[in-house]
Coordinates of C-alpha atoms in Angstrom, one line a residue:
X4 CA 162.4 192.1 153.1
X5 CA 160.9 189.0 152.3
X6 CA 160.2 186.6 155.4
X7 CA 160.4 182.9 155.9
X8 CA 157.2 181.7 157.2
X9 CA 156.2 181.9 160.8
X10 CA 157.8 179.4 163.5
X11 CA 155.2 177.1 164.3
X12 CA 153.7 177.2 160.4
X13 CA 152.7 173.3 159.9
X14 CA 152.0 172.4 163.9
X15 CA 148.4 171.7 164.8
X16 CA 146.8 172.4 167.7
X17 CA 143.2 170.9 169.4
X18 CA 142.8 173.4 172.2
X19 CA 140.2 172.0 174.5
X20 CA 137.7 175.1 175.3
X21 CA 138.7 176.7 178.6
X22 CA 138.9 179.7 180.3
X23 CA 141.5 182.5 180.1
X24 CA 145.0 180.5 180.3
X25 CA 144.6 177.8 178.1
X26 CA 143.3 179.5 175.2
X27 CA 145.9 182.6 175.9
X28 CA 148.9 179.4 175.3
X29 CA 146.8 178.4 172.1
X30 CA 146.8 182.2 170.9
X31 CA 150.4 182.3 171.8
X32 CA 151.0 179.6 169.8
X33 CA 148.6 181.0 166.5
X34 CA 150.0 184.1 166.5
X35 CA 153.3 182.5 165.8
X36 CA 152.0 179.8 162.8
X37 CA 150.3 177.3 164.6
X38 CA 146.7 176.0 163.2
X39 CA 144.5 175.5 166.5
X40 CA 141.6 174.3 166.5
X41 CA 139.4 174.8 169.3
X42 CA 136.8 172.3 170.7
X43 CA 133.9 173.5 172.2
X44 CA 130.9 171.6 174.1
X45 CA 128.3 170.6 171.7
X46 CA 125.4 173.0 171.5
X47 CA 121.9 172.7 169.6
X48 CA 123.2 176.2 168.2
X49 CA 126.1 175.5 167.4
X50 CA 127.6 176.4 163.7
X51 CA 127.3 172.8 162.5
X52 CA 124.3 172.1 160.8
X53 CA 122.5 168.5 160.3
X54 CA 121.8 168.6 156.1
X55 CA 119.2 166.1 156.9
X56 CA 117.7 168.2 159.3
X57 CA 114.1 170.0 157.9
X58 CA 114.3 173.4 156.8
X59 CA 111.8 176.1 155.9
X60 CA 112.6 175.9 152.0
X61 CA 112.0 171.5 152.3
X62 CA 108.9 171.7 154.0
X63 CA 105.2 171.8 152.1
X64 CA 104.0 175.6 151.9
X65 CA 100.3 173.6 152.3
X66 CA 101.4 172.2 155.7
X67 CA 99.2 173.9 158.7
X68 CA 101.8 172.1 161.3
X69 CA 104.2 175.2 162.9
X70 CA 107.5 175.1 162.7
X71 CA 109.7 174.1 165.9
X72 CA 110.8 176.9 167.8
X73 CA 115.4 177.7 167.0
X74 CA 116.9 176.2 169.9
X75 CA 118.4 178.7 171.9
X76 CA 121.8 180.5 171.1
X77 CA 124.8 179.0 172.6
X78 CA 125.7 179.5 176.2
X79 CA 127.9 183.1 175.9
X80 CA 131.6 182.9 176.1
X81 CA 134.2 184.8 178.3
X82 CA 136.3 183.7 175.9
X83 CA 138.2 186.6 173.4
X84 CA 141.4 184.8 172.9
X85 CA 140.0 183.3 169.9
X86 CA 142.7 185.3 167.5
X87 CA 143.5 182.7 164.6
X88 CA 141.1 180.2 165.9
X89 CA 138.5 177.8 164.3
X90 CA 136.7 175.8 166.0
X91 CA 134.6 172.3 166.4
X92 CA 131.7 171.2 168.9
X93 CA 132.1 167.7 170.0
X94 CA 130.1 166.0 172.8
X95 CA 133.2 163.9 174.8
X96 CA 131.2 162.5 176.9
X97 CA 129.5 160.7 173.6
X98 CA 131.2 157.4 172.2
X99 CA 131.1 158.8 168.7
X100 CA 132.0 161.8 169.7
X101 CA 134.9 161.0 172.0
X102 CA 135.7 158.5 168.5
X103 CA 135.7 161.9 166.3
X104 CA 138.1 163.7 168.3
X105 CA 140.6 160.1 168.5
X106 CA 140.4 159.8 164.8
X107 CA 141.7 163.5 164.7
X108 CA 144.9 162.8 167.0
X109 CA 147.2 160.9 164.4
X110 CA 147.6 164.3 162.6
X111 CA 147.9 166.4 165.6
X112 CA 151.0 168.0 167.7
X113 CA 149.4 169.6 170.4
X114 CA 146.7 169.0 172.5
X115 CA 146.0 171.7 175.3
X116 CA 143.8 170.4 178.3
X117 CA 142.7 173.1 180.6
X118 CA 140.6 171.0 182.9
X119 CA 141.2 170.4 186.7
X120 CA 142.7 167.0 187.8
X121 CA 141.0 163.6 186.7
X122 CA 138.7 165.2 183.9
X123 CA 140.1 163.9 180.9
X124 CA 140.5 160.5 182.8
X125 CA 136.9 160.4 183.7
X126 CA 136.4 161.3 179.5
X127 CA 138.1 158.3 178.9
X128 CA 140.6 160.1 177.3
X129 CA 143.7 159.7 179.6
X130 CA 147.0 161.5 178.3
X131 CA 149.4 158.3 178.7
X132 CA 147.5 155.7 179.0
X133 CA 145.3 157.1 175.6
X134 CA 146.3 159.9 173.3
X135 CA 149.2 158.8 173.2
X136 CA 148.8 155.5 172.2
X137 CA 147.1 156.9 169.4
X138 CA 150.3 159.3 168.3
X139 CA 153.1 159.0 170.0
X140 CA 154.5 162.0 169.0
X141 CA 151.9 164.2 170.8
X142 CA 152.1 166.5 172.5
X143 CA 149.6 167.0 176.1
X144 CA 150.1 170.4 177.8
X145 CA 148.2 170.3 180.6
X146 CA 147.5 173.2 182.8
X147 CA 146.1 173.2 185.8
X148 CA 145.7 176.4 188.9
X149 CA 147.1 174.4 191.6
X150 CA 149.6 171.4 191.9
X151 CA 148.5 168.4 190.4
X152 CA 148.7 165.3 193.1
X153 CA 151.9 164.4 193.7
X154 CA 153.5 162.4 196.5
X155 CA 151.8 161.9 200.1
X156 CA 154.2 164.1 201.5
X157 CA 153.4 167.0 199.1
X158 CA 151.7 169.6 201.3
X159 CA 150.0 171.3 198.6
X160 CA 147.9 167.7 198.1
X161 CA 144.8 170.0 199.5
X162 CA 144.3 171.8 197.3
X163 CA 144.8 170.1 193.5
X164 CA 141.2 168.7 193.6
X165 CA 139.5 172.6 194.7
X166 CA 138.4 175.1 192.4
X167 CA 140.2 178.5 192.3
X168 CA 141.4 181.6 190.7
X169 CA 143.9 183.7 190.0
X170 CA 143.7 185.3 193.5
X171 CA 143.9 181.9 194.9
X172 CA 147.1 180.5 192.9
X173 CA 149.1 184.1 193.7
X174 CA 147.9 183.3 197.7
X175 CA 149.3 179.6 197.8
X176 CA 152.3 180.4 195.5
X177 CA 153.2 183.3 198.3
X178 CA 152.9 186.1 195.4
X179 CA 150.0 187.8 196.7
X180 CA 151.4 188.1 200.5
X181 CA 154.3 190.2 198.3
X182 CA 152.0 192.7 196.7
X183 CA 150.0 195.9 198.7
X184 CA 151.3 199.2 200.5
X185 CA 152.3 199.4 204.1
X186 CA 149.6 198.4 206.9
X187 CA 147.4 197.6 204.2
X188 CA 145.5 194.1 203.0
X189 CA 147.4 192.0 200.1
X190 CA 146.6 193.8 196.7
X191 CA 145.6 191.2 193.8
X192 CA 146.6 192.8 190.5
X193 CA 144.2 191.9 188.1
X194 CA 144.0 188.4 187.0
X195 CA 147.8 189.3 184.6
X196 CA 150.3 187.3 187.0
X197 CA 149.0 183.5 187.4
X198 CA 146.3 183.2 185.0
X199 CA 148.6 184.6 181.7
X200 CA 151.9 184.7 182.8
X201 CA 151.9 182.0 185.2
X202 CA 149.6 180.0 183.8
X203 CA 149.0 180.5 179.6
X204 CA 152.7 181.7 178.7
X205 CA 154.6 178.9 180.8
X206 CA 152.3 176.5 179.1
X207 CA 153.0 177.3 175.7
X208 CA 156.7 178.0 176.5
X209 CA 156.6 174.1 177.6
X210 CA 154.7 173.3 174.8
X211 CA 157.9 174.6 172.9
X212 CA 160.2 172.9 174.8
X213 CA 158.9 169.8 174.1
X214 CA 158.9 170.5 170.3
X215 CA 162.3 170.9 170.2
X216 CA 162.7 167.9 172.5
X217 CA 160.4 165.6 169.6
X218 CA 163.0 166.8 167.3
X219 CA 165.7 166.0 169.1
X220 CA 164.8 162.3 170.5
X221 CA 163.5 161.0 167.3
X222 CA 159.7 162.2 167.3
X223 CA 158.8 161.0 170.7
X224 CA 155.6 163.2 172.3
X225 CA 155.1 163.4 175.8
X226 CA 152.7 165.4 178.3
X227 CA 153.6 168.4 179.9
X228 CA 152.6 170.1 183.2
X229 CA 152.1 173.3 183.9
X230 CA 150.2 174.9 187.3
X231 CA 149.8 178.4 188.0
X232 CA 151.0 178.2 191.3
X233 CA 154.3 177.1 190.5
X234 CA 154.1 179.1 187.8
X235 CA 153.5 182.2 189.6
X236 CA 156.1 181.2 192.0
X237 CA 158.8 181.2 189.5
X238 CA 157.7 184.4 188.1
X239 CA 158.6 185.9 192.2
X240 CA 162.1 184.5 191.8
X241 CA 164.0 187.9 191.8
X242 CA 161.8 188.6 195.2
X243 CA 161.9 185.1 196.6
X244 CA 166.2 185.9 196.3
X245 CA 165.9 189.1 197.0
X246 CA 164.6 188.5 200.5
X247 CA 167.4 186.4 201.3
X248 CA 170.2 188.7 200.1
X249 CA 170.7 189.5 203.5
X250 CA 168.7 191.7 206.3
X251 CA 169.2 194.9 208.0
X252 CA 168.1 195.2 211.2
X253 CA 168.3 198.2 211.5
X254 CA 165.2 199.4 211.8
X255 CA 165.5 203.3 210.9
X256 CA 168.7 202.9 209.0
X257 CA 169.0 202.8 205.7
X258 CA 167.9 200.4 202.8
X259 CA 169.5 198.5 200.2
X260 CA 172.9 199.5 201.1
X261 CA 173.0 202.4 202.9
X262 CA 173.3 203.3 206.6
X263 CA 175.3 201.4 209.0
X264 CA 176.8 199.5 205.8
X265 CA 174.7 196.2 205.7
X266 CA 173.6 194.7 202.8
X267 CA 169.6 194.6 202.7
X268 CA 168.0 192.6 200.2
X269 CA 165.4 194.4 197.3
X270 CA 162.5 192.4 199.3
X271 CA 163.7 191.9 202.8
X272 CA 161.5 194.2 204.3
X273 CA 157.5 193.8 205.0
X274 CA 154.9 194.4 202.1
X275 CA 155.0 197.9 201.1
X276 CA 158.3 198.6 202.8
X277 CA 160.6 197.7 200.1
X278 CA 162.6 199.7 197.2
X279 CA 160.3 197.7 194.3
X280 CA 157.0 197.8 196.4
X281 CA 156.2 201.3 196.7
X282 CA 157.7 201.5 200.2
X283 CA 160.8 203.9 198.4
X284 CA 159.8 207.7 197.0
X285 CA 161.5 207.6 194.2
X286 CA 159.8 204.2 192.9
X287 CA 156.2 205.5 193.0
X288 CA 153.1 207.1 191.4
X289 CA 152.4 210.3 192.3
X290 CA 148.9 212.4 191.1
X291 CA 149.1 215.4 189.0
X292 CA 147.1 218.9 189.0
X293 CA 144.4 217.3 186.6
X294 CA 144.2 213.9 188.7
X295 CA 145.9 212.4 186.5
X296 CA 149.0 210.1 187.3
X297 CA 152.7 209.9 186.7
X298 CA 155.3 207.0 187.2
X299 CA 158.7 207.0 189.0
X300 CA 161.0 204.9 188.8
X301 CA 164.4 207.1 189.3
X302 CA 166.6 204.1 191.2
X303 CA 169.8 204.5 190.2
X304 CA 171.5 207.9 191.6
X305 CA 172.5 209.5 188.5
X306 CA 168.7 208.9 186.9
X307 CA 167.3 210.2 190.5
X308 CA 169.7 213.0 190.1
X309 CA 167.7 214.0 186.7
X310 CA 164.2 213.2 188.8
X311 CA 165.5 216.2 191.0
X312 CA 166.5 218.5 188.5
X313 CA 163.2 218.0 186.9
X314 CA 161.7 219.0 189.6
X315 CA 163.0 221.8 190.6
X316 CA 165.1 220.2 193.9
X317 CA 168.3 220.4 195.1
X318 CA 169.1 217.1 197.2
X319 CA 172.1 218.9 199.2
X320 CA 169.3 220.5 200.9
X321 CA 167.5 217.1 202.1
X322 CA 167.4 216.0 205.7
X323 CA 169.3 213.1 205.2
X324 CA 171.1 210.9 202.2
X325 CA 168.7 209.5 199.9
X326 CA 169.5 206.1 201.2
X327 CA 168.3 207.0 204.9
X328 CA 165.1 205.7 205.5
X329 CA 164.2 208.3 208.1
X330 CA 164.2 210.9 205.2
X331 CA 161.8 209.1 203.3
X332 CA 158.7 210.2 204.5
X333 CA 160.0 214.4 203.8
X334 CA 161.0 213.0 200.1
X335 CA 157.7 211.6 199.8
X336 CA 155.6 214.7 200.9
X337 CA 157.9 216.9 198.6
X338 CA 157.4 215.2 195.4
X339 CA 153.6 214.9 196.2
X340 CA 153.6 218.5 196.5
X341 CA 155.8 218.9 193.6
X342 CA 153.8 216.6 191.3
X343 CA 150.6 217.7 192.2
X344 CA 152.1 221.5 190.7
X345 CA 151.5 220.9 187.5
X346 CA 149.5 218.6 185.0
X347 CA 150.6 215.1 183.7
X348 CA 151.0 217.2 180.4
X349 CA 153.3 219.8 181.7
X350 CA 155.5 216.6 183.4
X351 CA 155.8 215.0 179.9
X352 CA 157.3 218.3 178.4
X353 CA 159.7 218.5 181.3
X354 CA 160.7 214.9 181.7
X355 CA 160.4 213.2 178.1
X356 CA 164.0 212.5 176.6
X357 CA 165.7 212.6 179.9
X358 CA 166.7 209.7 181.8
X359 CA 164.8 210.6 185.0
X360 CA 162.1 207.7 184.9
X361 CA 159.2 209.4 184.8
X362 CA 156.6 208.2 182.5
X363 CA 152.6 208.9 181.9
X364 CA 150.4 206.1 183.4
X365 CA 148.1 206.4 180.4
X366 CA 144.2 204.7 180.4
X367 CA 143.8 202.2 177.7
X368 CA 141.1 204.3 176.4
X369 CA 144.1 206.6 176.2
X370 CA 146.2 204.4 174.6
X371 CA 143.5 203.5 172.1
X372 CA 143.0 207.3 171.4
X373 CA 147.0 207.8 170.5
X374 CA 147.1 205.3 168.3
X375 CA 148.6 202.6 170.0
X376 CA 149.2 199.4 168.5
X377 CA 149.5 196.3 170.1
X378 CA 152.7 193.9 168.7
X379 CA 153.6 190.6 169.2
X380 CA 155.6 189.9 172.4
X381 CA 158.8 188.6 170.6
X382 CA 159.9 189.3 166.9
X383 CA 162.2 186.8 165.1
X384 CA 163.2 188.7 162.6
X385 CA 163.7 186.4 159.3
X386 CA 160.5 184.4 160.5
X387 CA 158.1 186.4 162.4
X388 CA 155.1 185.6 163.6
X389 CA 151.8 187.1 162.8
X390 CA 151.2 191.3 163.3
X391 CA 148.4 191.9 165.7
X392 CA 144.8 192.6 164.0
X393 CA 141.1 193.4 164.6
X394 CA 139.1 191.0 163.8
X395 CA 137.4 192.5 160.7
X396 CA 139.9 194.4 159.3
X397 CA 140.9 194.7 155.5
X398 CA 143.8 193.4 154.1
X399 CA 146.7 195.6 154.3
X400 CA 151.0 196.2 154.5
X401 CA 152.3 194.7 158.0
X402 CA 153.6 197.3 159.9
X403 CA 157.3 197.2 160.5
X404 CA 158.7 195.5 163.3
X405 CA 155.1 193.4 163.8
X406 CA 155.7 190.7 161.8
X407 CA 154.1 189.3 158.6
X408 CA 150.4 189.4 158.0
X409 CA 147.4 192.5 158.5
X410 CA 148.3 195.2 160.3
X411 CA 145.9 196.1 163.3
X412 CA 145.7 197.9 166.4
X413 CA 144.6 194.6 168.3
X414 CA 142.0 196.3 170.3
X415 CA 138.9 194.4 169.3
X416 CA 138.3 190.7 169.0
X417 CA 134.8 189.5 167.7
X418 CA 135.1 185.9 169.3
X419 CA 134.6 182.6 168.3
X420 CA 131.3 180.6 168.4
X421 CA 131.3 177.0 168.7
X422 CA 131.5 175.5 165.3
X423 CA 133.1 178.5 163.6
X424 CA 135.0 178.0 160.7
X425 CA 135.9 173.9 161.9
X426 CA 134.0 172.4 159.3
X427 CA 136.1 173.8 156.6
X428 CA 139.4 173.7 158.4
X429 CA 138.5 169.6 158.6
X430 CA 138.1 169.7 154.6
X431 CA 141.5 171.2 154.5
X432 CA 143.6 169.1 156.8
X433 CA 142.0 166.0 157.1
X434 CA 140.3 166.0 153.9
X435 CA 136.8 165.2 155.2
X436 CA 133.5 165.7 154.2
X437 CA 130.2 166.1 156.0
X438 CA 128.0 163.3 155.8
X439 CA 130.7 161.0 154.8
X440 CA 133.1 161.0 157.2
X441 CA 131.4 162.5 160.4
X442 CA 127.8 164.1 160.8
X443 CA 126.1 166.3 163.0
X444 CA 123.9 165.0 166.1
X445 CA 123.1 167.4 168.8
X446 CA 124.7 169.9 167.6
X447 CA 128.2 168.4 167.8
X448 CA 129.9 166.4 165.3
X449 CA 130.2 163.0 165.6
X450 CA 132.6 159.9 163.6
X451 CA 130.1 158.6 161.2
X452 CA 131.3 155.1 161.7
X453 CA 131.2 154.9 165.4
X454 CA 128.4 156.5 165.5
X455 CA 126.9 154.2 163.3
X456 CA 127.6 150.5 165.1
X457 CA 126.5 152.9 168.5
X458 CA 122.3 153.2 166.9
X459 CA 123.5 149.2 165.6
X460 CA 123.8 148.3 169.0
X461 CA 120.9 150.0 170.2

């Protein structure tokens, strides 16, 4: 089936080097067509090299001087969301460098700033007020972990100019408060929530938006905001509602809609005490004879109705409906014992092609070892984006369903080191050449004309 191009083919992307959510939005956005170019701090090691610098094939075989020691490699990166990715060292904080990056903006669409509040101000390099003057029809996502300073009255003012993490954003947002078992401290789950889905997917998803806004209101940019609090926050909306679907007091009654016949909300309860928390048996993991582990997640009473055939159970014979909290903690025992019976591997044989909702919780190693491959998130399926691919694979088919482009199991990623592959991508979209329209100094490329009235000056 032949395939138009991907949906962002043709937009270009300066993605200034960050940590994990702002280069996961500029993946996001290469993996469905978009060229993004990623610019890192200049570094004496950097990919780009000076041509008038001496090297060991220039300099006189009769010379007794030593050569200079190789700087040092560049600083290492945490950085593996380089999929699709070149990139470019540029000092900012250097006229002709800042220049460089300026003289790159009239061709750009999107320009992803990762830094905390007032940083791209202090670069002289202000999103309105600069970039874009330069094009108007930029684009400026700009993604921050907390609120950026709003109004006097905004209580979250304290925290815009501190430094945080994921932990932190899921804290203020009231996420984290959600998330841990009963009695126990609030549970972070791995950096997933506000750093990638807060954070890196609701940036590119604006970045979207206001795409289709440019096309729509005759080509006008503008700069978007995204935080990984609020972020976060909107990600909880089915809990933040859920909590006020109503309460049942009644302590040892029923929940969700059992008992003395009042409606309790999916998240009215206290951490760990809910139906989606953990707090209900039949939405749970439970360990199996070989310490391994399955999932439940039998909610609805005709798929817990197949959970209890599976294993072996006849509810008539339970202390109480399945609704009735004060039964819960016999249910709970019962399929502990019941799970622990046999292995994970004997569960799959009785529960796979059934509708009870029990499911493996398989190790990535695991995963890696079946064959798994990872896809893209979303297909469109006359223009897909790109499949998923190691980094140094050989060209081959795209498997079906991932999209156009080399098939891969998306488990390795060598990285990206300053300077990678920008020199060329510059020859092909801008149509420069080293030497005549920028050089090298430091390490990081510079505009060869502001550079030059800079040493004029000096």
């Amino acid at each position: 089936m032949a395939h138009s191009p991907p949906p962002l083919t043709g937009i270009r992307v300066l993605e200034l080097a960050g940590l994990a959510p702002g280069p996961f939005a500029g993946m996001m956005l290469a993996d469905y067509g978009a060229t993004v170019i990623r610019v890192d701090r200049a570094h004496p090691s950097s990919r780009h090299v000076d041509p008038s610098s001496p090297t060991p094939s220039s300099t006189s075989t009769t010379t007794t001087t030593p050569s200079p020691p190789p700087p040092p490699p560049p600083p290492p990166t945490a950085d593996l969301l380089t999929r699709r990715k070149t990139s470019i060292a540029v000092d900012l904080k250097s006229p002709a460098g800042r220049a460089l990056l300026l003289a790159l903006l009239p061709t750009v669409d999107v320009v992803i700033d990762p830094f905390r509040p007032g940083v791209l101000e202090k670069a002289g390099l202000d999103p309105t007020g600069v970039l874009l003057r330069r094009n108007p029809r930029l684009i400026v996502a700009r993604l921050t972990g907390f609120r950026r300073p709003g109004n006097n009255n905004d209580s979250s003012n304290k925290y815009a100019a501190m430094a945080g993490h994921d932990i932190n954003y899921l804290g203020v947002a009231g996420v984290l408060g959600m998330l841990g078992r009963k009695a126990g401290k609030p549970y972070a789950p791995g950096n997933i929530v506000a750093d990638f889905a807060g954070g890196g997917a609701m940036a590119a998803f604006g970045v979207v938006l206001a795409l289709l806004e440019r096309e729509r209101n005759g080509g006008w940019g503008q700069v978007v905001e995204a935080n990984m609090v609020d972020g976060s926050a909107y990600l909880a909306s089915f809990l933040r509602l859920g909590m006020g679907m109503g309460r049942n007091n009644n302590k040892d009654g029923a929940g969700g809609g059992g008992g003395k016949g009042e409606v309790e909300g999916v998240w009215a309860r206290p951490r760990g005490e809910n139906l989606l928390d953990g707090g209900c048996p039949w939405y749970d993991t439970y360990e199996t004879k070989d310490g391994r582990w399955v999932a439940v997640g039998a909610l609805e009473e005709r798929f817990f109705g197949k959970l209890c055939e599976g294993l072996g159970v006849d509810p008539a014979q339970f202390p109480a409906p399945r609704e009735d909290r004060r039964g819960w903690p016999h249910l709970r025992m019962l399929f502990t014992a019941k799970f622990k019976s046999k292995t994970r591997a004997e569960w799959e044989r009785v529960f796979d092609g059934t509708d009870a909702c029990v499911t493996p919780v398989l190790e990535q190693a695991e995963l890696r070892q079946m064959g798994f491959d990872q896809r893209p998130p979303v297909t469109l399926k006359s223009s897909p984006g790109w499949a998923i691919a190691d980094g140094d694979r050989d060209t081959r088919p795209a498997a079906e369903g991932q999209g156009i482009g080399v098939e891969g199991e998306g488990w390795e990623e060598k990285g990206l080191a300053p300077g990678e592959g920008g020199e060329e991508m510059l020859a092909r979209l801008m149509g420069w050449k080293k030497g005549v329209h920028y050089a090298v100094e430091n390490g990081g490329l510079v505009l060869i004309e502001r550079a030059r009235k800079s040493k004029s000056k000096l």
